[in-house]
CSV table of C-alpha atoms in Angstrom, one decimal:
chain,number,residue,atom,x,y,z
A,451,MET,CA,17.5,-1.2,8.8
A,452,ASN,CA,20.5,-0.7,6.5
A,453,ALA,CA,24.0,-1.8,7.4
A,454,PRO,CA,25.5,1.7,7.6
A,455,GLY,CA,28.3,2.6,5.3
A,456,ASN,CA,28.7,-0.9,3.8
A,457,LYS,CA,29.1,-0.1,0.1
A,458,LYS,CA,29.9,-3.8,-0.6
A,459,LEU,CA,26.2,-4.8,0.0
A,460,PRO,CA,23.9,-4.7,-3.1
A,461,LEU,CA,21.7,-1.6,-3.5
A,462,ALA,CA,17.9,-1.6,-3.7
A,463,VAL,CA,16.0,1.6,-4.4
A,464,ALA,CA,12.6,2.3,-2.9
A,465,ILE,CA,10.3,4.6,-4.8
A,466,MET,CA,7.5,5.5,-2.3
A,467,GLY,CA,4.7,7.9,-2.4
A,468,PRO,CA,1.0,8.6,-2.0
A,469,THR,CA,-1.5,7.4,-4.6
A,470,ALA,CA,-1.4,9.4,-7.9
A,471,SER,CA,2.2,10.7,-7.2
A,472,GLY,CA,3.5,9.2,-10.4
A,473,LYS,CA,5.5,6.3,-8.9
A,474,THR,CA,5.0,3.9,-11.9
A,475,ALA,CA,6.0,6.6,-14.4
A,476,ILE,CA,9.2,7.3,-12.6
A,477,ALA,CA,10.0,3.6,-12.2
A,478,LEU,CA,9.6,3.1,-15.9
A,479,GLU,CA,11.8,6.2,-16.5
A,480,ILE,CA,14.5,4.5,-14.4
A,481,ALA,CA,14.0,1.3,-16.4
A,482,ALA,CA,14.6,3.2,-19.6
A,483,ARG,CA,18.1,4.3,-18.3
A,484,MET,CA,19.5,1.2,-16.7
A,485,PRO,CA,18.8,-2.5,-16.2
A,486,VAL,CA,16.3,-2.9,-13.4
A,487,GLU,CA,13.6,-5.2,-12.2
A,488,ILE,CA,10.6,-3.7,-10.4
A,489,ILE,CA,9.1,-5.2,-7.2
A,490,SER,CA,5.6,-4.0,-6.5
A,491,VAL,CA,5.0,-2.8,-2.9
A,492,ASP,CA,1.2,-2.6,-3.2
A,493,SER,CA,-1.3,-4.7,-1.3
A,494,ALA,CA,-3.9,-4.2,-4.0
A,495,LEU,CA,-1.8,-5.1,-7.1
A,496,VAL,CA,-1.3,-8.6,-5.8
A,497,TYR,CA,-4.9,-9.5,-6.7
A,498,ARG,CA,-5.7,-10.9,-10.1
A,499,GLY,CA,-8.7,-9.4,-12.0
A,500,MET,CA,-8.4,-6.1,-10.1
A,501,ASP,CA,-6.8,-3.8,-12.7
A,502,ILE,CA,-8.8,-0.6,-13.1
A,503,GLY,CA,-9.5,0.3,-9.5
A,504,THR,CA,-5.9,-0.4,-8.5
A,505,ALA,CA,-4.4,1.6,-11.4
A,506,LYS,CA,-2.3,-1.5,-12.2
A,507,PRO,CA,0.5,-1.0,-14.7
A,508,THR,CA,-0.6,-2.1,-18.1
A,509,LEU,CA,0.8,-5.1,-19.9
A,510,ARG,CA,2.7,-2.7,-22.2
A,511,GLU,CA,4.2,-0.9,-19.2
A,512,ARG,CA,5.1,-4.2,-17.6
A,513,SER,CA,6.8,-5.3,-20.8
A,514,LEU,CA,9.4,-2.4,-20.4
A,515,ALA,CA,10.9,-4.1,-17.4
A,516,PRO,CA,10.4,-7.3,-15.4
A,517,HIS,CA,7.7,-6.8,-12.7
A,518,HIS,CA,7.2,-8.9,-9.6
A,519,LEU,CA,4.4,-9.4,-7.0
A,520,ILE,CA,1.6,-8.4,-9.4
A,521,ASP,CA,-1.3,-10.7,-10.1
A,522,ILE,CA,-0.1,-13.4,-7.7
A,523,VAL,CA,-3.2,-13.9,-5.5
A,524,ASP,CA,-6.9,-14.6,-6.1
A,525,PRO,CA,-9.2,-11.9,-4.7
A,526,ALA,CA,-10.9,-14.6,-2.5
A,527,GLU,CA,-7.5,-15.1,-0.7
A,528,SER,CA,-5.5,-13.0,1.7
A,529,TYR,CA,-1.9,-11.9,1.3
A,530,SER,CA,0.0,-11.1,4.5
A,531,VAL,CA,2.8,-8.7,5.4
A,532,MET,CA,4.9,-11.8,6.2
A,533,GLN,CA,4.4,-13.2,2.8
A,534,PHE,CA,5.4,-9.9,1.2
A,535,ARG,CA,8.6,-9.6,3.3
A,536,ARG,CA,9.7,-13.1,2.5
A,537,ALA,CA,9.1,-12.7,-1.2
A,538,ALA,CA,10.7,-9.2,-1.4
A,539,LEU,CA,13.8,-10.3,0.4
A,540,LYS,CA,14.3,-13.2,-2.0
A,541,LEU,CA,13.5,-11.1,-5.0
A,542,VAL,CA,16.1,-8.4,-4.1
A,543,GLU,CA,18.7,-11.1,-3.7
A,544,ASP,CA,17.9,-12.8,-7.0
A,545,ILE,CA,17.7,-9.6,-8.9
A,546,ALA,CA,21.0,-8.4,-7.6
A,547,GLU,CA,22.6,-11.7,-8.5
A,548,ARG,CA,21.3,-11.2,-12.1
A,549,GLY,CA,23.3,-7.9,-12.2
A,550,ARG,CA,20.2,-5.8,-12.2
A,551,LEU,CA,19.0,-3.1,-9.8
A,552,PRO,CA,16.0,-4.0,-7.6
A,553,VAL,CA,13.5,-1.1,-7.6
A,554,LEU,CA,10.7,-1.4,-5.0
A,555,VAL,CA,7.8,0.7,-6.1
A,556,GLY,CA,4.5,1.3,-4.3
A,557,GLY,CA,2.4,3.0,-1.7
A,558,THR,CA,1.7,0.3,0.9
A,559,MET,CA,3.8,1.8,3.6
A,560,LEU,CA,3.2,-1.1,6.0
A,561,TYR,CA,5.0,-3.3,3.5
A,562,PHE,CA,7.9,-0.9,3.3
A,563,LYS,CA,8.1,-0.7,7.1
A,564,ALA,CA,8.0,-4.5,7.5
A,565,LEU,CA,10.7,-4.9,4.9
A,566,ARG,CA,13.0,-2.4,6.5
A,567,ASP,CA,12.2,-2.9,10.2
A,568,GLY,CA,11.2,-6.5,10.3
A,569,LEU,CA,8.1,-8.3,11.3
A,570,ASP,CA,6.3,-7.3,14.5
A,571,VAL,CA,6.9,-9.3,17.7
A,572,LEU,CA,3.4,-9.2,19.1
A,573,PRO,CA,1.4,-11.6,21.2
A,574,GLU,CA,-0.6,-14.4,19.4
A,575,ALA,CA,-4.3,-13.9,19.0
A,576,ASP,CA,-6.6,-14.9,21.8
A,577,PRO,CA,-9.8,-16.4,20.2
A,578,ALA,CA,-12.0,-15.8,23.3
A,579,LEU,CA,-10.9,-12.2,23.6
A,580,ARG,CA,-11.2,-11.5,19.9
A,581,ALA,CA,-14.8,-12.9,20.0
A,582,ALA,CA,-15.6,-10.6,22.9
A,583,LEU,CA,-14.2,-7.6,21.0
A,584,GLU,CA,-16.1,-8.6,17.8
A,585,ALA,CA,-19.3,-8.8,19.8
A,586,GLN,CA,-18.8,-5.4,21.2
A,587,ALA,CA,-18.0,-4.0,17.7
A,588,VAL,CA,-21.4,-5.4,16.5
A,589,GLU,CA,-23.2,-3.8,19.4
A,590,SER,CA,-21.4,-0.5,19.5
A,591,GLY,CA,-20.1,0.0,16.0
A,592,MET,CA,-16.6,0.3,14.6
A,593,ALA,CA,-16.6,4.1,15.0
A,594,PHE,CA,-16.9,3.5,18.8
A,595,MET,CA,-14.1,0.9,18.7
A,596,HIS,CA,-11.9,3.2,16.7
A,597,ALA,CA,-12.5,6.0,19.2
A,598,ARG,CA,-11.8,3.6,22.1
A,599,LEU,CA,-8.5,2.7,20.5
A,600,GLY,CA,-7.8,6.4,20.0
A,601,GLY,CA,-8.0,6.9,23.8
A,602,LEU,CA,-5.7,4.0,24.5
A,603,ASP,CA,-3.2,4.1,21.6
A,604,PRO,CA,-3.6,7.3,19.6
A,605,ILE,CA,-0.6,6.6,17.4
A,606,THR,CA,-2.0,3.4,16.1
A,607,ALA,CA,-5.5,4.8,15.8
A,608,ALA,CA,-4.3,7.7,13.7
A,609,ARG,CA,-2.9,5.4,11.0
A,610,LEU,CA,-6.0,3.2,10.8
A,611,GLU,CA,-9.2,3.8,9.0
A,612,PRO,CA,-12.2,4.0,11.3
A,613,ASN,CA,-13.8,1.0,9.4
A,614,ASP,CA,-10.6,-1.2,9.4
A,615,SER,CA,-12.2,-3.7,11.8
A,616,GLN,CA,-9.4,-6.3,11.5
A,617,ARG,CA,-6.6,-4.0,12.6
A,618,ILE,CA,-8.6,-2.0,15.1
A,619,LEU,CA,-9.7,-5.1,17.0
A,620,ARG,CA,-6.2,-6.5,16.8
A,621,ALA,CA,-4.8,-3.4,18.3
A,622,LEU,CA,-7.3,-3.5,21.1
A,623,GLU,CA,-6.6,-7.2,21.6
A,624,ILE,CA,-2.9,-6.4,22.1
A,625,ILE,CA,-3.6,-3.8,24.7
A,626,GLU,CA,-5.9,-6.2,26.6
A,627,LEU,CA,-3.3,-9.0,26.5
A,628,THR,CA,-0.2,-6.9,27.3
A,629,GLY,CA,-1.4,-3.7,29.0
A,630,VAL,CA,0.8,-1.8,26.6
A,631,PRO,CA,-0.2,0.0,23.4
A,632,MET,CA,0.8,-1.7,20.1
A,633,SER,CA,2.7,1.4,19.0
A,634,GLN,CA,4.9,1.2,22.1
A,635,LEU,CA,5.6,-2.5,21.6
A,636,LEU,CA,6.6,-1.8,18.0
A,637,ALA,CA,8.9,1.0,19.0
A,638,GLN,CA,10.7,-1.2,21.4
A,639,ALA,CA,11.2,-4.1,19.0
A,640,PRO,CA,14.8,-4.6,17.7
A,641,ARG,CA,15.3,-3.7,14.0
A,642,PRO,CA,17.0,-6.3,11.8
A,643,VAL,CA,19.9,-5.5,9.5
A,644,LEU,CA,19.0,-5.8,5.9
A,645,PRO,CA,21.3,-7.9,3.6
A,646,PHE,CA,21.3,-4.9,1.2
A,647,ARG,CA,21.5,-1.1,1.2
A,648,LEU,CA,18.1,0.5,0.8
A,649,LEU,CA,17.8,3.9,-0.7
A,650,PRO,CA,14.4,5.4,0.3
A,651,ILE,CA,13.1,8.0,-2.2
A,652,ALA,CA,9.8,9.6,-1.3
A,653,LEU,CA,7.6,11.3,-4.0
A,654,GLU,CA,5.8,14.0,-2.1
A,655,PRO,CA,3.7,16.9,-3.4
A,656,SER,CA,4.7,20.5,-2.8
A,657,ASN,CA,1.0,21.4,-3.2
A,658,ARG,CA,-1.5,18.9,-1.7
A,659,ALA,CA,-4.4,20.5,-3.7
A,660,VAL,CA,-2.7,19.5,-7.0
A,661,LEU,CA,-2.4,16.0,-5.8
A,662,HIS,CA,-6.1,16.0,-4.9
A,663,GLU,CA,-6.9,17.2,-8.5
A,664,ARG,CA,-4.8,14.3,-9.8
A,665,ILE,CA,-6.8,11.9,-7.6
A,666,ALA,CA,-10.1,13.2,-8.8
A,667,ARG,CA,-9.1,13.0,-12.5
A,668,ARG,CA,-7.9,9.5,-12.1
A,669,PHE,CA,-11.0,8.3,-10.3
A,670,ASP,CA,-13.2,10.0,-12.9
A,671,ALA,CA,-11.2,8.1,-15.6
A,672,MET,CA,-12.0,4.9,-13.7
A,673,LEU,CA,-15.7,5.7,-13.8
A,674,ALA,CA,-15.8,7.0,-17.4
A,675,ALA,CA,-17.5,3.9,-18.9
A,676,PRO,CA,-21.3,3.6,-18.7
A,677,ASP,CA,-22.9,1.5,-16.0
A,678,ASP,CA,-23.9,-1.3,-18.3
A,679,SER,CA,-20.4,-1.5,-19.9
A,680,GLU,CA,-17.9,-4.2,-19.1
A,681,ALA,CA,-15.3,-1.5,-19.1
A,682,GLY,CA,-14.5,0.8,-16.2
A,683,LEU,CA,-14.4,0.3,-12.4
A,684,ILE,CA,-18.1,-0.5,-12.1
A,685,GLY,CA,-17.9,-3.2,-14.8
A,686,GLU,CA,-14.8,-4.6,-13.2
A,687,VAL,CA,-16.6,-4.8,-9.8
A,688,ARG,CA,-19.7,-6.3,-11.4
A,689,ARG,CA,-17.6,-9.1,-12.9
A,690,LEU,CA,-16.0,-9.8,-9.5
A,691,ARG,CA,-19.4,-9.9,-7.8
A,692,GLN,CA,-20.7,-12.4,-10.4
A,693,ARG,CA,-18.1,-14.9,-9.3
A,694,GLY,CA,-20.3,-15.6,-6.2
A,695,ASP,CA,-17.4,-16.3,-3.8
A,696,LEU,CA,-16.5,-12.7,-2.9
A,697,HIS,CA,-18.0,-10.4,-0.3
A,698,PRO,CA,-17.3,-6.8,1.0
A,699,GLY,CA,-15.5,-8.2,4.1
A,700,LEU,CA,-12.6,-9.6,2.1
A,701,PRO,CA,-9.3,-7.6,2.1
A,702,SER,CA,-9.4,-7.4,-1.7
A,703,MET,CA,-12.9,-5.9,-1.7
A,704,ARG,CA,-12.0,-3.5,1.1
A,705,CYS,CA,-9.5,-1.8,-1.3
A,706,VAL,CA,-10.3,1.9,-1.9
A,707,GLY,CA,-12.7,2.2,-4.9
A,708,TYR,CA,-13.8,-1.4,-4.7
A,709,ARG,CA,-15.8,-1.1,-1.5
A,710,GLN,CA,-17.5,2.1,-2.7
A,711,ALA,CA,-18.3,0.5,-6.1
A,712,TRP,CA,-19.7,-2.6,-4.4
A,713,ALA,CA,-22.0,-0.5,-2.2
A,714,TYR,CA,-23.1,1.4,-5.3
A,715,LEU,CA,-24.0,-1.8,-7.0
A,716,ASP,CA,-25.9,-2.8,-3.9
A,717,GLY,CA,-28.0,0.3,-4.4
A,718,GLU,CA,-26.8,2.2,-1.3
A,719,PHE,CA,-26.3,5.4,-3.2
A,720,ASP,CA,-26.2,6.9,-6.7
A,721,ARG,CA,-23.3,7.4,-9.1
A,722,GLY,CA,-22.6,11.0,-7.9
A,723,VAL,CA,-22.3,9.8,-4.3
A,724,LEU,CA,-20.1,7.0,-5.5
A,725,ARG,CA,-17.7,9.5,-7.1
A,726,GLU,CA,-17.7,11.7,-4.0
A,727,LYS,CA,-17.0,8.7,-1.7
A,728,GLY,CA,-14.4,7.2,-3.9
A,729,ILE,CA,-12.4,10.5,-4.3
A,730,ALA,CA,-12.7,11.2,-0.5
A,731,ALA,CA,-11.5,7.7,0.4
A,732,THR,CA,-8.5,8.0,-2.0
A,733,ARG,CA,-7.6,11.4,-0.5
A,734,GLN,CA,-7.8,9.9,3.0
A,735,LEU,CA,-5.5,7.1,1.8
A,736,ALA,CA,-3.0,9.6,0.4
A,737,LYS,CA,-3.1,11.5,3.7
A,738,ARG,CA,-2.2,8.4,5.6
A,739,GLN,CA,0.6,7.5,3.2
A,740,LEU,CA,2.1,10.9,3.6
A,741,THR,CA,1.9,10.6,7.4
A,742,TRP,CA,3.8,7.3,7.2
A,743,LEU,CA,6.5,9.0,5.0
A,744,ARG,CA,6.9,11.9,7.4
A,745,GLY,CA,7.9,9.3,10.0
A,746,MET,CA,10.8,8.2,7.9
A,747,PRO,CA,13.5,10.9,8.6
A,748,ASP,CA,16.2,9.3,6.4
A,749,ARG,CA,14.1,9.4,3.2
A,750,ILE,CA,15.1,11.5,0.2
A,751,VAL,CA,12.2,13.8,-0.7
A,752,VAL,CA,11.5,14.6,-4.3
A,753,ASP,CA,8.6,16.8,-5.3
A,754,CYS,CA,6.3,14.6,-7.4
A,755,LEU,CA,4.8,17.7,-9.0
A,756,ALA,CA,8.1,19.0,-10.3
A,757,PRO,CA,8.6,18.7,-14.1
A,758,ASP,CA,12.1,17.3,-13.5
A,759,ALA,CA,11.1,14.8,-10.8
A,760,PRO,CA,12.5,11.8,-12.8
A,761,GLU,CA,15.9,13.6,-13.1
A,762,ARG,CA,15.9,14.4,-9.4
A,763,VAL,CA,15.3,10.7,-8.6
A,764,LEU,CA,18.1,9.6,-10.9
A,765,GLU,CA,20.5,12.2,-9.3
A,766,ALA,CA,19.7,10.8,-5.9
A,767,MET,CA,20.4,7.3,-7.2
A,768,ALA,CA,23.6,8.3,-8.8
A,769,GLN,CA,25.1,9.2,-5.4
A,770,GLU,CA,24.8,5.5,-4.5
A,771,ILE,CA,25.5,3.7,-7.7
A,772,PRO,CA,29.3,3.3,-8.5
A,773,GLY,CA,30.6,4.6,-11.8
């Protein structure tokens, strides 16, 4: 958490929000007004070669201000919350020393939470117990395991996708090991004091239906290229599949849009169903992101649909920036 009232600490601004809320555009608007460096807080943007489905800032956009934590990991690799927190803390320190404003931008709320609240103090994995849970998941299905978690730890279950096998099984493992829900353990953990002031600004829609329209338009733009084209989301996923070392179980390929396009290329459904599933999954992601944000009472809320949203963000920042 922040060190309250300590204006001597450097300032970092967090621009948070659901997918399609315009975070990148507002960050670049800030960059046009003052010297900043942008730290991506997005678990998908870390992967190289995944540009279209992640709505990654273009090279032109990235030329407008230094960007960090983009294109740093191969899709065959994993990137942990711990790795993000360590990198982000160091980047904030370095950027502030360069006399620039660190601006953390993204929608991976778990990363924001880890940065502000610290890493979880949870029991180490138990290989035998995990193997037993994985066997039960194979027998009963992940929907059953998610429902089981909902009965034992509804708070954790509510923020996890029903097919997020890794996190669902980890949450069940923690309950088995400690007898206490993971959400309760996290609530009891002490929060660290950050070495900087963090100004949390949340871009939230005043009309959820308009955000849903934005999501649909953006996904349609990703699918605009013909199936046999190298362009578009389908072409991008086809190139990733052709590498031969990727599979749908990897964290990179579980990203929204990528797992649906992979299944489409496997022939599981047609292009129309791909569109429906991709848009539905993105809306579900936005819903979870907004749920996370509502649990952050000290955030400054800016309507992402307002024409003057950038000005409102800048006004909020001006209250914390001297001069």
